[in-house]
Tab-separated table of C-alpha atoms and ligand atoms in Angstrom:
chain	number	residue	atom	x	y	z
A	1	MET	CA	50.526	-12.175	28.919
A	2	ASP	CA	49.020	-11.404	25.606
A	3	ILE	CA	46.105	-9.332	26.740
A	4	SER	CA	44.279	-9.577	23.462
A	5	LYS	CA	44.072	-13.469	23.813
A	6	LEU	CA	42.259	-13.193	27.258
A	7	THR	CA	38.505	-14.115	27.416
A	8	LEU	CA	36.223	-11.423	28.832
A	9	VAL	CA	36.003	-13.213	32.150
A	10	GLU	CA	39.814	-13.568	32.319
A	11	LEU	CA	40.250	-9.889	31.472
A	12	ARG	CA	37.659	-8.951	34.072
A	13	THR	CA	39.668	-10.868	36.841
A	14	ALA	CA	42.983	-9.521	35.654
A	15	LEU	CA	41.548	-5.924	35.892
A	16	ARG	CA	40.191	-6.503	39.386
A	17	GLN	CA	43.469	-7.974	40.512
A	18	GLY	CA	45.288	-5.031	39.072
A	19	GLU	CA	47.361	-7.292	36.779
A	20	THR	CA	46.494	-5.079	33.828
A	21	SER	CA	44.557	-2.010	33.095
A	22	SER	CA	41.525	-1.038	31.024
A	23	VAL	CA	43.632	1.445	28.995
A	24	ALA	CA	46.011	-1.405	28.198
A	25	ALA	CA	43.212	-3.631	27.068
A	26	THR	CA	41.504	-0.878	25.072
A	27	GLU	CA	44.749	0.097	23.420
A	28	ALA	CA	45.513	-3.463	22.536
A	29	MET	CA	42.061	-3.796	20.854
A	30	LEU	CA	42.478	-0.475	19.027
A	31	ASP	CA	45.954	-1.479	17.795
A	32	ARG	CA	44.659	-4.752	16.498
A	33	ILE	CA	41.748	-2.948	14.802
A	34	VAL	CA	44.169	-0.557	12.995
A	35	ALA	CA	46.369	-3.554	12.029
A	36	GLN	CA	43.615	-5.968	10.943
A	37	ASP	CA	40.187	-4.267	10.309
A	38	ASN	CA	41.175	-2.985	6.850
A	39	GLY	CA	41.176	-6.573	5.740
A	40	LEU	CA	38.179	-7.592	7.874
A	41	GLN	CA	35.877	-4.616	7.777
A	42	SER	CA	33.997	-5.489	10.963
A	43	TYR	CA	33.632	-2.015	12.272
A	44	LEU	CA	31.760	0.812	10.584
A	45	THR	CA	32.564	3.487	13.281
A	46	LEU	CA	35.334	3.425	15.699
A	47	THR	CA	34.749	5.388	18.876
A	48	ASP	CA	38.506	5.289	19.894
A	49	GLU	CA	38.702	8.606	21.814
A	50	MET	CA	35.442	7.931	23.821
A	51	ALA	CA	36.796	4.382	24.470
A	52	LEU	CA	40.063	5.666	25.881
A	53	GLU	CA	38.268	8.191	28.042
A	54	GLN	CA	35.986	5.447	29.301
A	55	ALA	CA	38.998	3.190	29.865
A	56	GLN	CA	40.803	5.878	31.895
A	57	ALA	CA	37.771	6.448	34.048
A	58	ALA	CA	37.375	2.751	34.533
A	59	ASP	CA	40.981	2.377	35.712
A	60	GLU	CA	40.458	5.088	38.246
A	61	ARG	CA	37.251	3.426	39.516
A	62	LEU	CA	39.009	0.004	39.675
A	63	ALA	CA	41.849	1.572	41.774
A	64	ASN	CA	39.125	2.851	44.145
A	65	GLY	CA	37.834	-0.560	44.566
A	66	GLU	CA	34.692	-0.305	42.439
A	67	ARG	CA	33.539	-3.575	40.994
A	68	THR	CA	30.626	-3.082	38.456
A	69	PRO	CA	30.112	-6.132	36.312
A	70	LEU	CA	32.074	-5.110	33.129
A	71	LEU	CA	34.290	-2.361	34.620
A	72	GLY	CA	36.977	-1.536	32.040
A	73	VAL	CA	36.048	-4.341	29.532
A	74	PRO	CA	36.081	-3.196	25.853
A	75	VAL	CA	33.069	-4.371	23.784
A	76	ALA	CA	31.456	-3.599	20.479
A	77	VAL	CA	27.947	-2.759	19.528
A	78	LYS	CA	25.986	-3.601	16.341
A	79	ASP	CA	25.251	-0.482	14.349
A	80	ILE	CA	21.581	-0.966	14.548
A	81	ILE	CA	21.631	-0.043	18.294
A	82	CYS	CA	21.347	3.652	18.924
A	83	THR	CA	24.416	5.341	20.647
A	84	ASN	CA	24.261	8.907	21.836
A	85	GLY	CA	26.358	11.147	19.799
A	86	VAL	CA	27.826	8.242	17.714
A	87	PRO	CA	26.517	7.613	14.165
A	88	THR	CA	24.068	4.834	13.897
A	89	THR	CA	23.252	3.676	10.391
A	90	ALA	CA	21.589	0.292	10.529
A	91	GLY	CA	23.999	-0.515	7.580
A	92	SER	CA	21.741	1.745	5.449
A	93	LYS	CA	22.389	4.878	3.257
A	94	ILE	CA	19.105	6.076	4.397
A	95	LEU	CA	20.482	6.649	7.834
A	96	GLU	CA	23.895	7.842	6.728
A	97	GLY	CA	25.030	10.584	9.095
A	98	PHE	CA	22.200	9.948	11.583
A	99	VAL	CA	23.503	10.630	15.098
A	100	PRO	CA	21.004	9.502	17.799
A	101	PRO	CA	20.462	11.981	20.667
A	102	TYR	CA	20.143	9.092	23.132
A	103	ASP	CA	21.528	5.719	24.080
A	104	ALA	CA	19.564	2.538	23.632
A	105	PHE	CA	18.684	0.811	26.904
A	106	VAL	CA	21.351	-1.811	26.288
A	107	VAL	CA	23.964	0.915	25.713
A	108	GLN	CA	22.884	2.543	28.906
A	109	ARG	CA	23.301	-0.800	30.729
A	110	LEU	CA	26.725	-1.273	29.184
A	111	LYS	CA	27.876	2.124	30.389
A	112	ALA	CA	26.305	1.602	33.886
A	113	ALA	CA	28.219	-1.682	34.037
A	114	GLY	CA	31.500	0.118	33.310
A	115	ALA	CA	32.149	-1.238	29.854
A	116	VAL	CA	34.323	0.448	27.293
A	117	ILE	CA	32.631	0.870	23.904
A	118	LEU	CA	35.164	0.429	21.105
A	119	GLY	CA	32.729	1.091	18.202
A	120	LYS	CA	29.790	0.160	15.915
A	121	THR	CA	29.935	-3.083	13.924
A	122	ASN	CA	28.760	-3.731	10.481
A	123	THR	CA	25.394	-5.246	9.664
A	124	ASP	CA	23.236	-6.185	6.754
A	125	GLU	CA	20.921	-3.198	5.976
A	126	PHE	CA	18.276	-3.041	8.656
A	127	ALA	CA	19.493	-6.492	9.701
A	128	MET	CA	18.005	-8.086	6.593
A	129	GLY	CA	20.366	-10.792	5.503
A	130	SER	CA	22.599	-13.767	6.473
A	131	SER	CA	26.083	-12.503	5.275
A	132	THR	CA	26.636	-8.704	5.784
A	133	GLU	CA	26.802	-8.550	1.953
A	134	ASN	CA	23.504	-6.398	2.232
A	135	SER	CA	25.371	-3.696	4.155
A	136	ALA	CA	25.314	-0.527	2.192
A	137	TYR	CA	28.815	0.256	3.314
A	138	VAL	CA	31.221	-2.652	3.428
A	139	THR	CA	31.142	-6.495	3.284
A	140	THR	CA	32.679	-7.954	6.407
A	141	ARG	CA	35.015	-10.940	6.020
A	142	ASN	CA	35.220	-14.201	7.996
A	143	PRO	CA	38.193	-14.136	10.276
A	144	TRP	CA	38.735	-17.737	9.513
A	145	ASP	CA	38.912	-17.299	5.728
A	146	HIS	CA	38.752	-13.822	4.258
A	147	GLU	CA	37.096	-15.088	1.028
A	148	ARG	CA	34.112	-16.123	3.037
A	149	VAL	CA	31.254	-14.321	4.813
A	150	PRO	CA	31.122	-14.134	8.650
A	151	GLY	CA	27.364	-14.811	8.527
A	152	GLY	CA	24.818	-12.068	9.278
A	153	SER	CA	23.181	-9.862	9.857
A	154	SER	CA	25.295	-9.354	13.011
A	155	GLY	CA	28.430	-10.335	11.045
A	156	GLY	CA	30.519	-7.296	12.065
A	157	SER	CA	29.959	-8.049	15.771
A	158	ALA	CA	30.864	-11.808	15.183
A	159	ALA	CA	33.910	-11.097	13.135
A	160	ALA	CA	35.232	-8.524	15.531
A	161	VAL	CA	34.945	-10.881	18.582
A	162	ALA	CA	36.309	-13.909	16.631
A	163	ALA	CA	39.397	-11.861	15.341
A	164	GLY	CA	40.123	-10.551	18.828
A	165	LEU	CA	39.051	-6.890	18.055
A	166	ALA	CA	36.601	-6.758	21.018
A	167	TYR	CA	36.078	-9.045	24.009
A	168	ALA	CA	32.414	-9.433	23.435
A	169	ALA	CA	29.701	-7.733	21.366
A	170	LEU	CA	26.105	-6.962	21.041
A	171	GLY	CA	24.089	-8.111	18.108
A	172	THR	CA	20.298	-8.561	17.133
A	173	ASP	CA	18.523	-11.768	16.280
A	174	THR	CA	15.202	-11.603	14.333
A	175	GLY	CA	15.539	-14.784	12.454
A	176	GLY	CA	18.991	-16.032	13.289
A	177	SER	CA	21.246	-13.050	13.073
A	178	VAL	CA	23.253	-13.828	16.228
A	179	ARG	CA	23.217	-17.643	16.202
A	180	GLN	CA	24.302	-18.076	12.475
A	181	PRO	CA	27.194	-15.545	12.545
A	182	ALA	CA	28.214	-17.157	15.891
A	183	SER	CA	28.163	-20.579	14.136
A	184	PHE	CA	30.152	-19.232	11.035
A	185	CYS	CA	32.847	-17.488	13.270
A	186	GLY	CA	33.243	-20.150	16.010
A	187	LEU	CA	31.590	-18.192	18.888
A	188	ALA	CA	29.043	-18.543	21.572
A	189	GLY	CA	26.002	-16.397	20.397
A	190	LEU	CA	22.884	-16.232	22.440
A	191	ARG	CA	19.427	-15.229	21.299
A	192	PRO	CA	17.516	-14.664	24.449
A	193	THR	CA	13.678	-14.962	24.884
A	194	TYR	CA	11.687	-12.410	23.200
A	195	GLY	CA	11.181	-9.634	25.766
A	196	ARG	CA	14.023	-10.516	27.939
A	197	ILE	CA	15.977	-7.524	26.754
A	198	SER	CA	14.572	-4.095	26.095
A	199	ARG	CA	14.598	-3.011	22.563
A	200	TRP	CA	14.318	0.635	23.380
A	201	GLY	CA	16.768	2.383	21.018
A	202	VAL	CA	17.172	-0.625	18.754
A	203	ILE	CA	16.192	0.194	15.143
A	204	ALA	CA	13.094	-1.837	14.469
A	205	PHE	CA	13.116	-4.479	11.773
A	206	ALA	CA	10.161	-6.963	12.509
A	207	SER	CA	8.753	-6.028	15.878
A	208	THR	CA	7.223	-9.416	16.842
A	209	LEU	CA	10.527	-11.141	16.219
A	210	ASP	CA	13.473	-8.674	17.050
A	211	GLN	CA	15.565	-9.373	20.068
A	212	VAL	CA	19.032	-8.175	21.244
A	213	GLY	CA	21.627	-11.006	21.602
A	214	THR	CA	25.181	-11.425	22.806
A	215	PHE	CA	28.521	-12.777	21.345
A	216	GLY	CA	31.491	-14.115	23.283
A	217	ARG	CA	34.410	-16.405	22.729
A	218	THR	CA	33.041	-18.613	25.586
A	219	VAL	CA	29.724	-19.286	26.971
A	220	ALA	CA	30.791	-17.570	30.272
A	221	ASP	CA	31.747	-14.390	28.203
A	222	THR	CA	28.483	-14.401	26.481
A	223	THR	CA	26.594	-14.866	29.717
A	224	ALA	CA	28.474	-11.982	31.448
A	225	LEU	CA	27.428	-9.593	28.728
A	226	PHE	CA	23.838	-10.982	28.729
A	227	GLN	CA	23.608	-10.543	32.491
A	228	VAL	CA	24.277	-6.869	32.202
A	229	VAL	CA	21.771	-6.060	29.363
A	230	ALA	CA	18.854	-8.381	30.474
A	231	GLY	CA	15.953	-6.879	32.403
A	232	HIS	CA	12.708	-5.035	32.389
A	233	ASP	CA	12.356	-1.504	30.798
A	234	ALA	CA	9.232	0.598	31.143
A	235	ASN	CA	10.128	2.198	27.776
A	236	ASP	CA	9.611	-1.044	25.845
A	237	SER	CA	6.111	-2.348	26.230
A	238	THR	CA	7.223	-5.818	25.044
A	239	SER	CA	9.931	-5.993	27.596
A	240	LEU	CA	9.032	-8.648	30.234
A	241	ASN	CA	8.635	-7.695	33.863
A	242	VAL	CA	10.213	-10.792	35.376
A	243	PRO	CA	13.191	-11.343	37.690
A	244	VAL	CA	16.490	-11.832	36.023
A	245	PRO	CA	18.210	-14.829	37.387
A	246	ASP	CA	21.908	-14.835	38.227
A	247	PHE	CA	22.969	-16.491	34.873
A	248	GLU	CA	26.629	-16.502	35.685
A	249	ALA	CA	25.978	-18.577	38.904
A	250	ALA	CA	23.883	-20.983	36.811
A	251	LEU	CA	26.927	-22.146	34.945
A	252	THR	CA	27.605	-25.198	37.083
A	253	GLY	CA	28.600	-27.512	34.202
A	254	ASP	CA	26.417	-30.220	35.711
A	255	ILE	CA	23.838	-31.536	33.200
A	256	LYS	CA	23.125	-34.911	34.721
A	257	GLY	CA	19.495	-35.950	33.930
A	258	LEU	CA	18.993	-33.018	31.514
A	259	ARG	CA	16.583	-34.250	28.770
A	260	VAL	CA	17.848	-33.200	25.409
A	261	GLY	CA	15.528	-33.542	22.388
A	262	VAL	CA	16.791	-34.205	18.897
A	263	PRO	CA	14.158	-33.103	16.406
A	264	GLN	CA	14.036	-35.308	13.329
A	265	GLU	CA	13.064	-32.405	11.100
A	266	TYR	CA	16.420	-30.692	11.616
A	267	PHE	CA	18.468	-33.519	10.098
A	268	ILE	CA	17.296	-33.338	6.526
A	269	GLU	CA	18.729	-33.654	3.031
A	270	GLY	CA	20.723	-30.645	2.046
A	271	ILE	CA	22.546	-30.246	5.264
A	272	ASP	CA	26.353	-30.619	4.857
A	273	ALA	CA	27.567	-34.052	5.868
A	274	GLU	CA	30.308	-32.667	8.002
A	275	VAL	CA	27.856	-30.389	9.834
A	276	GLU	CA	25.548	-33.353	10.557
A	277	THR	CA	28.446	-35.508	11.876
A	278	ALA	CA	29.743	-32.818	14.116
A	279	VAL	CA	26.351	-32.096	15.508
A	280	ARG	CA	25.473	-35.661	16.065
A	281	SER	CA	28.944	-36.244	17.840
A	282	ALA	CA	28.092	-33.134	20.031
A	283	ILE	CA	24.887	-34.734	21.116
A	284	ALA	CA	26.714	-37.933	21.934
A	285	LYS	CA	28.980	-35.867	24.045
A	286	LEU	CA	26.023	-34.374	25.915
A	287	GLU	CA	24.900	-37.945	26.607
A	288	GLU	CA	28.241	-38.823	27.929
A	289	LEU	CA	28.010	-35.925	30.278
A	290	GLY	CA	24.886	-37.336	31.764
A	291	ALA	CA	22.145	-35.967	29.506
A	292	GLU	CA	19.225	-38.091	28.367
A	293	ILE	CA	18.724	-38.058	24.600
A	294	VAL	CA	15.081	-38.102	23.301
A	295	GLU	CA	13.982	-38.162	19.788
A	296	ILE	CA	11.287	-35.546	19.154
A	297	SER	CA	9.297	-34.083	16.386
A	298	LEU	CA	8.586	-30.524	15.524
A	299	PRO	CA	6.133	-31.256	12.671
A	300	HIS	CA	5.517	-27.753	11.386
A	301	THR	CA	9.233	-26.892	10.858
A	302	GLY	CA	8.815	-26.909	7.127
A	303	TYR	CA	6.447	-24.031	7.325
A	304	ALA	CA	8.773	-21.732	9.303
A	305	LEU	CA	10.595	-20.348	6.258
A	306	PRO	CA	7.415	-19.163	4.289
A	307	VAL	CA	5.783	-17.945	7.510
A	308	TYR	CA	8.842	-15.970	8.587
A	309	TYR	CA	9.296	-14.540	5.084
A	310	LEU	CA	5.713	-13.122	5.284
A	311	ILE	CA	5.675	-11.938	8.814
A	312	ALA	CA	9.089	-10.331	8.734
A	313	PRO	CA	8.638	-8.374	5.598
A	314	ALA	CA	5.151	-7.328	6.553
A	315	GLU	CA	6.382	-5.887	9.845
A	316	ALA	CA	9.429	-4.413	8.158
A	317	SER	CA	7.248	-2.618	5.512
A	318	ALA	CA	5.382	-0.951	8.366
A	319	ASN	CA	8.518	-0.125	10.473
A	320	LEU	CA	10.410	1.268	7.484
A	321	ALA	CA	7.594	3.543	6.503
A	322	ARG	CA	9.160	6.149	8.783
A	323	TYR	CA	12.151	6.748	6.641
A	324	ASP	CA	10.938	9.493	4.438
A	325	GLY	CA	13.795	11.936	4.530
A	326	ILE	CA	11.939	14.278	6.851
A	327	ARG	CA	12.612	13.044	10.209
A	328	PHE	CA	15.825	11.012	10.026
A	329	GLY	CA	18.961	10.841	7.841
A	330	PRO	CA	19.577	12.423	4.487
A	331	ARG	CA	16.994	14.083	2.467
A	332	ILE	CA	16.960	14.184	-1.337
A	333	THR	CA	14.919	17.099	-2.524
A	334	GLY	CA	12.702	16.560	-5.499
A	335	SER	CA	10.029	18.580	-7.415
A	336	ASP	CA	7.439	18.251	-4.617
A	337	MET	CA	6.965	16.396	-1.356
A	338	ILE	CA	5.997	13.050	-2.967
A	339	ASP	CA	8.961	13.169	-5.336
A	340	SER	CA	11.260	14.073	-2.437
A	341	VAL	CA	10.052	11.019	-0.372
A	342	LYS	CA	10.341	8.773	-3.536
A	343	LYS	CA	13.925	10.013	-4.223
A	344	THR	CA	15.037	9.664	-0.621
A	345	ARG	CA	13.576	6.195	-0.317
A	346	ALA	CA	15.444	5.168	-3.403
A	347	LEU	CA	18.451	5.128	-0.896
A	348	PHE	CA	17.248	1.743	0.356
A	349	GLY	CA	19.259	-1.303	-0.920
A	350	SER	CA	17.709	-3.908	-3.196
A	351	GLU	CA	17.081	-6.416	-0.348
A	352	VAL	CA	15.212	-3.862	1.773
A	353	LYS	CA	13.116	-2.824	-1.251
A	354	ARG	CA	12.207	-6.387	-1.943
A	355	ARG	CA	11.048	-6.887	1.635
A	356	ILE	CA	9.079	-3.659	1.673
A	357	MET	CA	7.381	-4.668	-1.617
A	358	LEU	CA	6.626	-8.218	-0.291
A	359	GLY	CA	5.457	-6.897	2.987
A	360	THR	CA	3.365	-4.068	1.607
A	361	TYR	CA	1.610	-6.575	-0.762
A	362	ALA	CA	1.052	-9.042	2.222
A	363	LEU	CA	-0.607	-6.422	4.250
A	364	SER	CA	-2.705	-4.763	1.490
A	365	ALA	CA	-6.500	-4.785	1.610
A	366	GLY	CA	-7.847	-8.102	0.360
A	367	TYR	CA	-4.640	-9.952	0.984
A	368	TYR	CA	-4.088	-9.298	4.654
A	369	ASP	CA	-6.114	-12.405	5.814
A	370	GLU	CA	-4.780	-14.586	2.906
A	371	TYR	CA	-1.071	-13.891	3.811
A	372	TYR	CA	-0.239	-12.065	7.003
A	373	GLY	CA	-3.391	-13.555	8.873
A	374	ARG	CA	-2.672	-17.009	7.631
A	375	ALA	CA	1.003	-16.830	8.492
A	376	LEU	CA	0.110	-15.755	12.025
A	377	LYS	CA	-2.097	-18.939	12.330
A	378	VAL	CA	0.730	-21.168	11.227
A	379	ARG	CA	3.081	-19.343	13.465
A	380	THR	CA	0.825	-20.514	16.396
A	381	LEU	CA	1.155	-24.166	15.210
A	382	ILE	CA	4.982	-23.712	15.234
A	383	LYS	CA	4.811	-22.317	18.643
A	384	GLN	CA	2.747	-25.260	19.828
A	385	ASP	CA	5.303	-27.782	18.466
A	386	PHE	CA	7.846	-26.261	20.758
A	387	LEU	CA	5.525	-26.115	23.705
A	388	LYS	CA	4.722	-29.822	23.133
A	389	ALA	CA	8.403	-30.710	22.883
A	390	PHE	CA	9.304	-28.847	26.009
A	391	GLU	CA	6.773	-31.064	27.944
A	392	GLN	CA	9.110	-33.874	27.102
A	393	VAL	CA	12.571	-32.282	27.114
A	394	ASP	CA	14.534	-29.410	28.670
A	395	VAL	CA	16.638	-28.520	25.728
A	396	ILE	CA	16.540	-29.151	21.963
A	397	ALA	CA	19.742	-29.776	20.106
A	398	ALA	CA	20.164	-29.176	16.436
A	399	PRO	CA	22.521	-27.662	13.901
A	400	THR	CA	22.516	-23.828	13.770
A	401	SER	CA	23.010	-23.602	10.039
A	402	PRO	CA	22.897	-26.249	7.386
A	403	THR	CA	26.413	-25.224	6.189
A	404	THR	CA	29.600	-23.614	7.229
A	405	ALA	CA	30.525	-20.088	6.003
A	406	PHE	CA	29.952	-19.792	2.279
A	407	LYS	CA	32.017	-17.616	-0.137
A	408	ILE	CA	31.443	-13.868	-0.593
A	409	GLY	CA	29.339	-13.451	-3.701
A	410	GLU	CA	28.326	-17.131	-3.812
A	411	ILE	CA	24.713	-16.768	-3.104
A	412	VAL	CA	24.125	-13.031	-2.721
A	413	ASP	CA	22.114	-12.896	-5.934
A	414	ASP	CA	19.837	-15.799	-5.059
A	415	PRO	CA	17.537	-14.674	-2.305
A	416	LEU	CA	15.980	-18.102	-1.840
A	417	SER	CA	19.338	-19.736	-1.160
A	418	MET	CA	20.090	-16.883	1.241
A	419	TYR	CA	16.807	-17.294	3.010
A	420	LEU	CA	17.449	-21.024	3.261
A	421	GLN	CA	20.446	-20.225	5.495
A	422	ASP	CA	17.997	-19.456	8.175
A	423	ILE	CA	16.037	-22.731	8.024
A	424	PHE	CA	17.150	-24.046	11.588
A	425	THR	CA	17.182	-20.677	13.308
A	426	LEU	CA	13.839	-19.046	12.167
A	427	PRO	CA	11.496	-21.531	14.026
A	428	LEU	CA	12.819	-20.304	17.372
A	429	ASN	CA	12.083	-16.583	16.622
A	430	LEU	CA	8.524	-17.603	15.630
A	431	SER	CA	8.056	-19.461	18.930
A	432	ALA	CA	8.750	-18.113	22.322
A	433	SER	CA	11.968	-19.950	22.842
A	434	CYS	CA	15.571	-18.865	23.414
A	435	GLY	CA	18.731	-20.439	21.858
A	436	ILE	CA	22.440	-20.353	21.637
A	437	SER	CA	25.005	-21.386	19.137
A	438	ILE	CA	28.400	-22.768	20.179
A	439	PRO	CA	31.275	-24.304	18.245
A	440	CYS	CA	31.071	-28.070	17.971
A	441	GLY	CA	33.830	-28.780	15.319
A	442	PHE	CA	35.440	-27.743	12.224
A	443	ASP	CA	34.972	-28.866	8.624
A	444	GLY	CA	37.693	-29.928	6.193
A	445	ARG	CA	38.360	-26.209	5.325
A	446	SER	CA	39.024	-25.524	9.000
A	447	LEU	CA	35.746	-23.502	9.247
A	448	PRO	CA	33.770	-23.679	12.452
A	449	ILE	CA	30.493	-25.623	12.816
A	450	GLY	CA	27.689	-24.522	15.202
A	451	LEU	CA	25.679	-26.510	17.579
A	452	GLN	CA	22.388	-24.859	18.454
A	453	LEU	CA	20.752	-25.521	21.916
A	454	ILE	CA	17.176	-24.286	22.137
A	455	GLY	CA	15.303	-23.755	25.499
A	456	ASN	CA	11.723	-22.933	26.469
A	457	ALA	CA	10.713	-19.255	27.171
A	458	LEU	CA	12.893	-17.645	29.838
A	459	GLN	CA	14.971	-20.800	30.262
A	460	GLU	CA	18.249	-19.142	29.154
A	461	ALA	CA	19.960	-20.482	32.329
A	462	THR	CA	19.296	-23.953	31.120
A	463	ILE	CA	20.718	-23.679	27.692
A	464	LEU	CA	23.612	-21.587	28.866
A	465	ASN	CA	24.581	-24.173	31.447
A	466	ALA	CA	24.223	-27.098	28.863
A	467	ALA	CA	26.432	-24.983	26.408
A	468	HIS	CA	28.980	-24.386	29.187
A	469	ALA	CA	29.072	-28.159	30.196
A	470	TYR	CA	29.691	-29.065	26.565
A	471	GLU	CA	32.281	-26.357	26.170
A	472	GLN	CA	34.124	-27.533	29.319
A	473	ALA	CA	34.330	-30.937	27.921
A	474	THR	CA	35.657	-29.967	24.475
A	475	GLU	CA	38.442	-27.786	23.048
A	476	TRP	CA	36.756	-26.184	19.950
A	477	HIS	CA	36.257	-22.749	21.601
A	478	LYS	CA	39.928	-22.557	22.197
A	479	ARG	CA	40.970	-22.526	18.556
A	480	LEU	CA	41.567	-19.005	17.215
A	481	PRO	CA	41.628	-17.968	13.599
A	482	GLN	CA	45.140	-17.733	12.473
A	483	LYS	CA	45.472	-15.322	9.637
A	484	GLY	CA	42.208	-15.284	7.904
A	485	LYS	CA	44.157	-16.292	4.776
A	486	PRO	CA	42.028	-17.924	2.041
A	487	ILE	CA	42.404	-21.619	2.526
A	488	SER	CA	40.779	-22.956	-0.524
B	501	LIG	N1	18.638	-13.696	7.885
B	501	LIG	C1	17.288	-13.386	8.228
B	501	LIG	C2	16.741	-12.363	7.519
B	501	LIG	O1	17.293	-11.899	6.539
B	501	LIG	C3	17.387	-13.013	9.714
B	501	LIG	C4	17.918	-11.718	9.983
B	501	LIG	C5	17.919	-11.306	11.381
B	501	LIG	O2	17.892	-12.066	12.264
B	501	LIG	N2	18.061	-10.027	11.630
B	501	LIG	O3	15.640	-11.840	7.790
């Protein structure tokens, strides 16, 4: 048995049956990280010693018959999520050396579930980006082709799972940062409903949009991780106090009678022909499995990009005001207090600065109503589009991204092209929906293509089951990246 090839669910079973040990699984991951991550750059910090201690403790607990949900399973955590005693940078120089004195809620949940934490994964600075090229530290590479990006901003988590350097990983998705890298790396990446998972201890980017999400090689793996981190937390006032269903039990694979909406606005000029073909065949497959396909319209889709790029920077400018060199991270001392703050804030990278400037402008007196206020009104229209659609259908099917993984350096200097990457993922964040990306094919360069399934608020069980049904009927998720050698 090559332990590193097991899915999370397979490893969990093998651990419970005593066929392998958590120490063996953790060592296998750490060995692979040492061998491969120089080329891939998916991790920013390895917590190898802590991981081996956690693995040893898990093995003792397993031997005593304990069965917490992720007991002994090695996972990775995006470096925007606080970890007690372990550096957390949000991919920014402004938090270099910052060591949180507490665990985020989701990390507490991982530990309580018995998971082993391998390390912290790379991210675009403050999760602003779609390629990890905005990380102040390293650019992560796509395991399918090292000349290409893994997507972003949770590109480190996606690359680590796709390359077999973790069994699953946490990310965050403010405008697509779990679904788009899942699409580029051939994974199942879930963006749950806003409020489903507590953000306590997750470094804030845009507070009305941010949400934690999960990556796995299969839908079942993604679900197993999601099950553990979902739930109410009194420390996060936006966390929803609603029951958490048994998501794993909801994966029946039966989608007979499921109404699947196909939004005309998501099949537009500019989308790769190979992406469109793969997504359309995936929709046909859902029909074959018993779903009813319904043409729908989300008429305000075209406004999602400008609305998001007002709201997200506006909220970011407010959230990032706290990095003044006094409370967190490094301080550069200047001639006086103002000069010190200025010099310290010069540590922000150019994309973060761009957003702070855009956001500050959009919120400034005289412009607030004109920009932020108006964007909020259009956001309501986008939300209503989804609510109307969900009166007709249970799930919406669409591409996750208009293209497959692009080359490193290809669009990094062209912010608009980078922003256009998010055109199919942003609308969900602006509404109250949830979504998942799963592999639905490969293009001519052998790069994965993602199918996005969107559900109404709190309907994660529905989209997870639809994704699972599709996955059971196809083989795409079984392909693993071979060497990550440049193909073109
Ligand atoms: N790519 C989008 C942005 O740059 C979304 C990022 C995210 O979801 N964190 O804002």
